[in-house]
Coordinates of C-alpha atoms and ligand atoms in Angstrom, one line a residue:
X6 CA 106.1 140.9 95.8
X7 CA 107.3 140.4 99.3
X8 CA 105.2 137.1 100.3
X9 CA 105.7 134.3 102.6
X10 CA 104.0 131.6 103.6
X11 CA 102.7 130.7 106.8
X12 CA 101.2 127.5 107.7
X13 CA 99.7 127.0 111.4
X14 CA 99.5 123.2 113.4
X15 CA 96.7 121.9 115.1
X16 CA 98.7 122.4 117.9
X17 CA 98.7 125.9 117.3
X18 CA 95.0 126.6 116.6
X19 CA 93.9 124.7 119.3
X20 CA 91.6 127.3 121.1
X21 CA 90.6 130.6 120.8
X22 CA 93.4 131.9 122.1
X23 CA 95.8 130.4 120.2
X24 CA 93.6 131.2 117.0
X25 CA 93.5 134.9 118.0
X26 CA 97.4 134.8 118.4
X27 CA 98.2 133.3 114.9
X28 CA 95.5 136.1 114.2
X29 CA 97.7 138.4 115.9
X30 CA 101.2 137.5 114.5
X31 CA 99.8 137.5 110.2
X32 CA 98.4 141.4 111.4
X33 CA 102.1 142.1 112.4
X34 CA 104.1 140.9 109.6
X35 CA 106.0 143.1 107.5
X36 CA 104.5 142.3 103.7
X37 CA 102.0 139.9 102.3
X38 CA 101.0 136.6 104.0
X39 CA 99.1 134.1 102.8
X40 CA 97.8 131.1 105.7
X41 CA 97.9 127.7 105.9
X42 CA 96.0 126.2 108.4
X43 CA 95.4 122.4 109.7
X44 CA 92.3 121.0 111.9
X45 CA 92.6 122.2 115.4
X46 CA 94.4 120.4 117.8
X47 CA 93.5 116.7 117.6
X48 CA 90.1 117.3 115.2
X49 CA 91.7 114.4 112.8
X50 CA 92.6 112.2 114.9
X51 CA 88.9 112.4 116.6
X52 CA 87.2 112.0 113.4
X53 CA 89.5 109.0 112.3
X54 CA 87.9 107.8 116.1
X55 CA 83.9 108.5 114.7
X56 CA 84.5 106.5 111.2
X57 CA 86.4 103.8 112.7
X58 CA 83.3 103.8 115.6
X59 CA 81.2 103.2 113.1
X60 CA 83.1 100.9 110.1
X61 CA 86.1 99.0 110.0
X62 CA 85.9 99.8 106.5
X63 CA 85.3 103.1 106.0
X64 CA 84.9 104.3 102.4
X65 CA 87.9 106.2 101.2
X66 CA 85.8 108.9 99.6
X67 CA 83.5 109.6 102.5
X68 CA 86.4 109.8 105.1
X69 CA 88.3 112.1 102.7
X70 CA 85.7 114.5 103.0
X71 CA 84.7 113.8 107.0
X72 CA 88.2 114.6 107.6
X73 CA 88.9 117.7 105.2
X74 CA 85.7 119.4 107.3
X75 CA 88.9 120.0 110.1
X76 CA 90.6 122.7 108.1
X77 CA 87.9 123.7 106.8
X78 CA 86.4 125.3 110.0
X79 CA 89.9 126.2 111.4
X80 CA 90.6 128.2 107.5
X81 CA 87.1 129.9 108.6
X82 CA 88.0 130.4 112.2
X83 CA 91.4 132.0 111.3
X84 CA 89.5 134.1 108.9
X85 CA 86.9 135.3 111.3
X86 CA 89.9 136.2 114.1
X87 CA 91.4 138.2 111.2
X88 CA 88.7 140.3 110.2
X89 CA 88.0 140.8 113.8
X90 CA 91.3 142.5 114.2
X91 CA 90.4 144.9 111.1
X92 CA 92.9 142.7 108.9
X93 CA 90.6 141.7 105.6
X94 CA 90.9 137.9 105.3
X95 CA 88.8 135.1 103.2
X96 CA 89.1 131.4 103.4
X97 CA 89.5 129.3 100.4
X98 CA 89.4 125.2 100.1
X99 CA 91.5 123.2 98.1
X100 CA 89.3 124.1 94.9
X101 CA 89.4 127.8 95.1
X102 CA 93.0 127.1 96.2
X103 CA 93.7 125.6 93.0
X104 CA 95.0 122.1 94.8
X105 CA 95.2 119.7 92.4
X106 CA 96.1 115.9 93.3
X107 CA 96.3 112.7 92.1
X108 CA 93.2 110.5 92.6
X109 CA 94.6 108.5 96.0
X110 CA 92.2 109.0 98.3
X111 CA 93.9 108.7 102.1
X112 CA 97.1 109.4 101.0
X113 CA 97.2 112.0 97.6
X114 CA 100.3 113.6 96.1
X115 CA 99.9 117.3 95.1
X116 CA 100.2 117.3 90.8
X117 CA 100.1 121.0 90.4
X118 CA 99.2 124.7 92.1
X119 CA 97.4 126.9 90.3
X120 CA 96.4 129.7 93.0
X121 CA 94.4 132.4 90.8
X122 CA 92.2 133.2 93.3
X123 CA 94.7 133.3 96.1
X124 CA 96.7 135.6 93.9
X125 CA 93.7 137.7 93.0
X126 CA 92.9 138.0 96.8
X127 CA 96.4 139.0 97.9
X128 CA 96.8 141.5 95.1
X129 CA 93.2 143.0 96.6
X130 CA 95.5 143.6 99.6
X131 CA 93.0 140.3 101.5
X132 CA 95.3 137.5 103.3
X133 CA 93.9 134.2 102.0
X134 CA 93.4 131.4 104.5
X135 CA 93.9 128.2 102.9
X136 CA 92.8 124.9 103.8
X137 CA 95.8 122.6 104.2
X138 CA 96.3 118.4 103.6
X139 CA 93.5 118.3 100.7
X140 CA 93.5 118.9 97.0
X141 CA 90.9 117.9 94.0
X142 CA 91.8 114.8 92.0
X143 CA 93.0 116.0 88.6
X144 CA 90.6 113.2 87.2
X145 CA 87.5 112.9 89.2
X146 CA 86.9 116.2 90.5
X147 CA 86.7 114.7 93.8
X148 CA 88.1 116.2 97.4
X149 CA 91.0 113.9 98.5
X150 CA 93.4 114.6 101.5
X151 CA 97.0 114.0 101.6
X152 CA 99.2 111.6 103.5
X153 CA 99.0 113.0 107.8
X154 CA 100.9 115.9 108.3
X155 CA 100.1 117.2 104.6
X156 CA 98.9 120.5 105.6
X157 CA 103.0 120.9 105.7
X158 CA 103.3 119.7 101.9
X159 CA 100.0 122.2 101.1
X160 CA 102.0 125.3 102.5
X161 CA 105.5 124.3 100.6
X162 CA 103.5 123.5 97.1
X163 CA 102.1 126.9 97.6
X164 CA 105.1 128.8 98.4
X165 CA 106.6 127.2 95.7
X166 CA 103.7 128.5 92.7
X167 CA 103.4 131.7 94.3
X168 CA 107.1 132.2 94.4
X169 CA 107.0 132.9 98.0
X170 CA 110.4 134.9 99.6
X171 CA 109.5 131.9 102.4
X172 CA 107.2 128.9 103.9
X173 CA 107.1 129.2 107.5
X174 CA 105.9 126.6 109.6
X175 CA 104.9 127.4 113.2
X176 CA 104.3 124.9 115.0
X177 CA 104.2 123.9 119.1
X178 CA 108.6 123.2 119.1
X179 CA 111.2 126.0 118.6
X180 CA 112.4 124.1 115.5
X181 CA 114.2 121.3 114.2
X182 CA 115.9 119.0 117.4
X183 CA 118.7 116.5 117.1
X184 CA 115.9 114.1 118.8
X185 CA 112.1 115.3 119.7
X186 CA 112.7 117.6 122.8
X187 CA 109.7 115.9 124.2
X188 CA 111.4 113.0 124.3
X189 CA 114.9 113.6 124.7
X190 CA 115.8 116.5 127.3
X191 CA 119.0 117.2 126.0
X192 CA 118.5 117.3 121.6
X193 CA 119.7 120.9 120.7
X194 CA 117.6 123.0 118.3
X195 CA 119.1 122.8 114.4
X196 CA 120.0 126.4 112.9
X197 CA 120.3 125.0 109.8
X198 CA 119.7 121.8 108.0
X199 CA 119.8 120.3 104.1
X200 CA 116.6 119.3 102.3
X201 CA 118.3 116.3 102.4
X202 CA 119.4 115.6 106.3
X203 CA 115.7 116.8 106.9
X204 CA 113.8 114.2 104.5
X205 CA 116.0 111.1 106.2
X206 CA 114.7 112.9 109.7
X207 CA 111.4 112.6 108.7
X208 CA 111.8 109.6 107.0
X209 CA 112.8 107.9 110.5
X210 CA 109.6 109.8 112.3
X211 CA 110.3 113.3 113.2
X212 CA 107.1 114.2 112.4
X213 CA 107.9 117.7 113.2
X214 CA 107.5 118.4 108.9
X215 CA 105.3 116.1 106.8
X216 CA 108.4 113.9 104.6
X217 CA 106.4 114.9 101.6
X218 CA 107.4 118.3 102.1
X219 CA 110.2 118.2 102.2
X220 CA 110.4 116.4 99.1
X221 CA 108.1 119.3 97.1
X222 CA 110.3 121.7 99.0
X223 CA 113.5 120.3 97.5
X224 CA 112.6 119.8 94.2
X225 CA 111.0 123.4 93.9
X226 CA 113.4 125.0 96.1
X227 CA 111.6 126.8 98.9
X228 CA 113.3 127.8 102.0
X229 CA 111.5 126.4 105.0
X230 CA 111.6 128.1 108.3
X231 CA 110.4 126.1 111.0
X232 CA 109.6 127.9 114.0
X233 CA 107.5 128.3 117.0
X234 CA 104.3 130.3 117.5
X235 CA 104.4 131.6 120.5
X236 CA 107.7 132.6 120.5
X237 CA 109.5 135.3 118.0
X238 CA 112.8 133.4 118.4
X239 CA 114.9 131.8 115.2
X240 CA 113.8 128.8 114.5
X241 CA 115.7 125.7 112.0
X242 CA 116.0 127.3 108.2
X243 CA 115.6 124.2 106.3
X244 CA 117.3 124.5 102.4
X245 CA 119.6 123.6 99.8
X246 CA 122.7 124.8 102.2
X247 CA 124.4 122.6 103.7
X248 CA 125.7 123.2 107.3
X249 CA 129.6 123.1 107.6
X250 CA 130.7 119.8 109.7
X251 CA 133.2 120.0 111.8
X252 CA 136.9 119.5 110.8
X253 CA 137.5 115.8 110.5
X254 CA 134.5 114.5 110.7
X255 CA 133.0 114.7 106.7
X256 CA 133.3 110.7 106.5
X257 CA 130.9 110.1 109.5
X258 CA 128.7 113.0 110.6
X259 CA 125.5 112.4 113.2
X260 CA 123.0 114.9 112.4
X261 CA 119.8 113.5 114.9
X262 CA 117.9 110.8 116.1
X263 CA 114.2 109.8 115.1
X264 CA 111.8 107.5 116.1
X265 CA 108.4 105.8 115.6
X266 CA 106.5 102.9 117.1
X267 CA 103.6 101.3 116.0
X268 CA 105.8 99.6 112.9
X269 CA 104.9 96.7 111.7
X270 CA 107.2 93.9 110.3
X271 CA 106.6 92.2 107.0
X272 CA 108.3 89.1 105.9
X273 CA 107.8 87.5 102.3
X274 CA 108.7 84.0 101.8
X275 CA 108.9 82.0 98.5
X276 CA 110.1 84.8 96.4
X277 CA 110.7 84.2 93.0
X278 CA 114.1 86.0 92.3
X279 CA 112.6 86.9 88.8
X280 CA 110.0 88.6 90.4
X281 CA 112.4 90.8 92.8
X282 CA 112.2 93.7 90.8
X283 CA 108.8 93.9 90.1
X284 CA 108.3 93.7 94.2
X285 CA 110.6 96.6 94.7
X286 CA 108.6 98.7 92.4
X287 CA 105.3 98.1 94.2
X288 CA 106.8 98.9 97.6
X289 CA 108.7 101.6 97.1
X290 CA 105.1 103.3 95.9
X291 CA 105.8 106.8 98.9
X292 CA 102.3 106.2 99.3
X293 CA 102.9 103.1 101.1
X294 CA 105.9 104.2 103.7
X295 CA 107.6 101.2 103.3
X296 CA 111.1 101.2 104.9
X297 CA 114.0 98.8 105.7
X298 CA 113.7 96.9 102.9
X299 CA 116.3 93.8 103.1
X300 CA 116.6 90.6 100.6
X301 CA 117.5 87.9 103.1
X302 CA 119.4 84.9 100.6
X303 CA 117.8 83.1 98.8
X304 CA 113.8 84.1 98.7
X305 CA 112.4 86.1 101.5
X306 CA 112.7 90.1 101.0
X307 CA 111.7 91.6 104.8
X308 CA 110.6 95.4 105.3
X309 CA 108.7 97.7 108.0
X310 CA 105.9 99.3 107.6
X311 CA 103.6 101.8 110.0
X312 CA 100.5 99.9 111.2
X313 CA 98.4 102.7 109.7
X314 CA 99.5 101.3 106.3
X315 CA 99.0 98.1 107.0
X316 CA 95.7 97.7 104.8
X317 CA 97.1 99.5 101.6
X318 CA 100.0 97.5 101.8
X319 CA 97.9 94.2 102.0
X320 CA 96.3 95.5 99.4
X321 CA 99.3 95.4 96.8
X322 CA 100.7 92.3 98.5
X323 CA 97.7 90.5 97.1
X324 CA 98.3 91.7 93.7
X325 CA 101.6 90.3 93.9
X326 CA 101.3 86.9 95.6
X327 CA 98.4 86.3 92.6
X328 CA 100.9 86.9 89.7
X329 CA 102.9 83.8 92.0
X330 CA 105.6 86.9 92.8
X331 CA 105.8 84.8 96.4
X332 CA 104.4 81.9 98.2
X333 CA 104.3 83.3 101.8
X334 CA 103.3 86.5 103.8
X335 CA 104.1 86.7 107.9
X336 CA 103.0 90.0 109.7
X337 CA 104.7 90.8 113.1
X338 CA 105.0 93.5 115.5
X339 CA 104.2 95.9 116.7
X340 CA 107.5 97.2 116.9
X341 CA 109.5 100.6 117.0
X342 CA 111.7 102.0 114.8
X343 CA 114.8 104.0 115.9
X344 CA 117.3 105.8 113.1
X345 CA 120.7 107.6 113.2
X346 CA 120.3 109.9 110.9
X347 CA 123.8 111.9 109.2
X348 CA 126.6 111.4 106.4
X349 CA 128.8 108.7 105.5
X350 CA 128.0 105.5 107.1
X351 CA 128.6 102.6 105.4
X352 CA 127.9 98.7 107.0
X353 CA 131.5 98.2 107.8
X354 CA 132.1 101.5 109.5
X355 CA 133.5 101.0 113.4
X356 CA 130.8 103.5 114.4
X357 CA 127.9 101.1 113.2
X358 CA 129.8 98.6 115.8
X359 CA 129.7 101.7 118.4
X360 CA 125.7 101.9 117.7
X361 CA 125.3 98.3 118.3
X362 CA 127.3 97.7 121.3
X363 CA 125.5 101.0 122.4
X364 CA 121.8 99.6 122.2
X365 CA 123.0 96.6 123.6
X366 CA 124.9 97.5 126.9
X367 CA 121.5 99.5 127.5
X368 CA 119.4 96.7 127.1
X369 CA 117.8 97.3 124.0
X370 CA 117.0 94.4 122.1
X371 CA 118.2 95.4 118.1
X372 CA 115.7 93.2 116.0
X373 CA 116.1 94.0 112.2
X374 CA 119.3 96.7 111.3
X375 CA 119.5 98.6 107.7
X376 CA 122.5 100.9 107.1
X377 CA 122.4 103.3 103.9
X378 CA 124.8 106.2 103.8
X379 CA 122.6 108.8 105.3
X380 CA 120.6 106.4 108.3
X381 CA 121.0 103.6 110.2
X382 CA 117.9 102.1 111.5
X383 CA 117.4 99.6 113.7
X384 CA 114.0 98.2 115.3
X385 CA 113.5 96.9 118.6
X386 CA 110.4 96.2 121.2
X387 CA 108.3 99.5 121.4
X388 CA 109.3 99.8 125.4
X389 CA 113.1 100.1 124.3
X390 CA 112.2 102.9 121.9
X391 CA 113.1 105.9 125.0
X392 CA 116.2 104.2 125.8
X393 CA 117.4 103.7 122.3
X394 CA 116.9 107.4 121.3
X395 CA 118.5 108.7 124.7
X396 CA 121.3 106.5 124.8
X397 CA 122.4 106.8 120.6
X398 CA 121.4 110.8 121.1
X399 CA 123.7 110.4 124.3
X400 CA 126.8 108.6 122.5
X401 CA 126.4 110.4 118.5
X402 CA 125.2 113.6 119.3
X403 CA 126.0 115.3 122.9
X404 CA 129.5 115.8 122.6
X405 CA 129.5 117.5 119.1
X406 CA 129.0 121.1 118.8
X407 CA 125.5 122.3 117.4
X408 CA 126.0 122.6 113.7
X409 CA 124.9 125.2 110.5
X410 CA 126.2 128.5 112.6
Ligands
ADP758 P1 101.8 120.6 114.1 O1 100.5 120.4 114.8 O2 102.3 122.0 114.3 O3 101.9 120.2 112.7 P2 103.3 118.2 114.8 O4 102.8 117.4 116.0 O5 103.0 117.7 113.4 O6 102.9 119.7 114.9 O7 104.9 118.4 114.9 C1 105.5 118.9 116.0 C2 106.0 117.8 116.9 O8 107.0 117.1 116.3 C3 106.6 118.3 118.2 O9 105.7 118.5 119.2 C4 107.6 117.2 118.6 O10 107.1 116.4 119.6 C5 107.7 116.4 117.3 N1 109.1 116.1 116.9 C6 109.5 114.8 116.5 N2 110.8 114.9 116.2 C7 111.2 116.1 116.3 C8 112.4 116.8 116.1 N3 113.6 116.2 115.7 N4 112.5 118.2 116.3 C9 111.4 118.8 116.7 N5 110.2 118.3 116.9 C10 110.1 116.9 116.7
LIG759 N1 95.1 117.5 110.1 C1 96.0 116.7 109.4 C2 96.6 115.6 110.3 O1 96.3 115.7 111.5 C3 97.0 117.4 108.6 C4 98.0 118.2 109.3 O2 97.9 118.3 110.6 O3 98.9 118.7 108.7 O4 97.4 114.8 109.8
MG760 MG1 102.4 118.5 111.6

């Protein structure tokens, strides 16, 4: 069966019009479609507003389901537009989706896909709307959401069980950048990128796909196009190829520049060095986004975290510091995070020098540094973030020919 996938943003269901037009281009395509869809336009991020207006402690359950209502009427919306057009459509939520998660409310990982109905309603020649960044707990029963972003992961866990030719992701940018266009005037659109270039991207903060997915995308294999939805141009394929570097450069190879502030800083103190292991373990839970982990000798371990995670991450530091794992916790920040993201750095390398000198002949004060072989990331004071990212796009990435031809 010629299927693909085709998830709409926020940003791209964000009125009627923009509804009517995603309408528009699923009535157009060539063979079998089955939708995606997130809240429209900033729906989440106003109903994260009511719960927090009303507890600063909202129950994980209820704000699971206050939150999921946003694709839910956007699944319906997109469905309405469709039948409207004469194109037979039917909305389904994660249940009749077959969506099924692990019990972490906030912040759930997609266990398995099993899309009978969608199937049955594609064969019926209907296209499916489905409700993206929510699933049922394997468990409980219960609705949960996904980590932000997620309606990204739902799309690629779909493609991937329905064996889709394709997931494409339209969305309000033309494709992958070497920086976020809306920051940086000069980052050139990706043809091409690896799974694995793309997870470091989003690891660093291009939020342009959910990190998740591209995780599930990698491990199942699904071609990702990223693309925009008002425009029929090319947009970034995202896969298992990767795009040939230049002559000469395979040992250090700048692929973008990402960036996030609101990042907190976390500092443990008193570690007990038999205990090192068992810290690692907790934090490197993807739930938790923790990042820049670095052991500084002999017993504090420092790492950066988004704000938004600050509670869950409290949350296992107090499991730890009972079971005497450390003495001391010190919160700073907020802070931003800026990463070089490409191939074969390494902490001696004379370009990590280059980075440095870089950030500081602009004025940007480099706080914390990590370098592993595909991203250097540095933080610094959230009002440095705009220089940092033009002036490392500036240095790494304008003189080098746009790559994956
Ligand atoms: P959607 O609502 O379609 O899911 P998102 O806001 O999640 O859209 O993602 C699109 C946004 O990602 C763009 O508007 C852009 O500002 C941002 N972005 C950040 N980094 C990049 C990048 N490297 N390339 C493209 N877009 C990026
Ligand atoms: N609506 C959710 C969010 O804003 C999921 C998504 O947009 O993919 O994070
Ligand atoms: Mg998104």
């Amino acid at each position: 069966m010629n299927l693909v996938i085709q998830k709409y943003g926020g940003t791209s269901l964000g009125d009627v019009s923009r509804i009517s037009h995603a309408a528009k281009r699923i009535a157009a395509a060539d063979g079998s479609v089955v939708a995606v869809v997130s809240a429209m336009g900033s729906a989440t991020d106003a109903m994260l507003d009511l719960a927090r207006n009303l507890t600063a402690t909202p129950h994980a359950r209820e704000l699971d389901l206050l939150l999921s209502t946003g694709e839910q009427a956007s699944a319906a919306a997109l469905a309405l537009a469709l039948n409207e057009l004469g194109v037979p459509a039917r909305s389904f939520g994660a249940r009749d989706g077959g969506i099924i998660t692990d019990g972490v409310h906030g912040c759930a990982r997609i266990v398995s896909v099993d899309p009978v109905r969608i199937r049955e309603c594609v064969a019926t020649g209907h296209v499916p709307v489905v409700t993206g960044f929510q699933g049922i707990a394997a468990d409980s029963g219960e609705l949960t959401t996904l980590s932000r972003g997620g309606s990204d992961t739902t799309a690629v866990a779909l493609a991937a069980a329905l064996r889709a030719a394709a997931c494409e992701i339209f969305t309000d940018v033309e494709g992958v950048f070497t920086a976020d266009p809306r920051l940086v005037a000069e980052a050139r659109k990706l043809d091409l990128l690896s799974y694995e270039d793309m997870a470091e991207l989003a690891a660093g903060g291009a939020s342009v796909l959910a990190h998740s997915s591209v995780e599930y995308a990698s491990t199942h294999r699904v071609p990702i196009h990223v693309r925009s939805s008002t425009t029929e141009t090319a947009g970034t394929w995202v896969t298992g190829l990767r795009p040939a570097a230049p002559l000469g450069s395979e040992r250090f190879t700048a692929v973008g520049v990402a960036h996030r502030t609101a990042q907190l800083r976390c500092r443990l103190d008193g570690v007990d060095p038999i205990a090192l292991t068992t810290i690692a373990a907790a934090l490197a839970d993807p739930a938790l986004h923790v990042d820049m982990v670095s052991h500084l000798a002999p017993c504090s371990l420092r790492f950066v975290v988004n704000a938004a995670c600050r509670d869950q991450v409290d949350g296992v530091l107090a499991g730890l510091r009972s079971a005497e794992a450390f003495s001391g916790c010190h919160w700073s920040g907020p802070m931003g995070k800026v990463s070089l993201v490409g191939r074969g750095f390494c902490t001696h390398h004379p370009q990590v020098r280059l980075l440095l000198d870089t950030l500081r002949a602009h004025g940007v004060t480099v706080r914390d540094m990590t370098v592993q072989a595909r991203r250097i990331s540095i933080t610094c004071p959230e009002h440095d973030v705009l220089d940092a990212v033009t002036h490392l796009h500036r240095m790494f990435l304008d003189s080098t020919p746009a790559r994956g031809m």
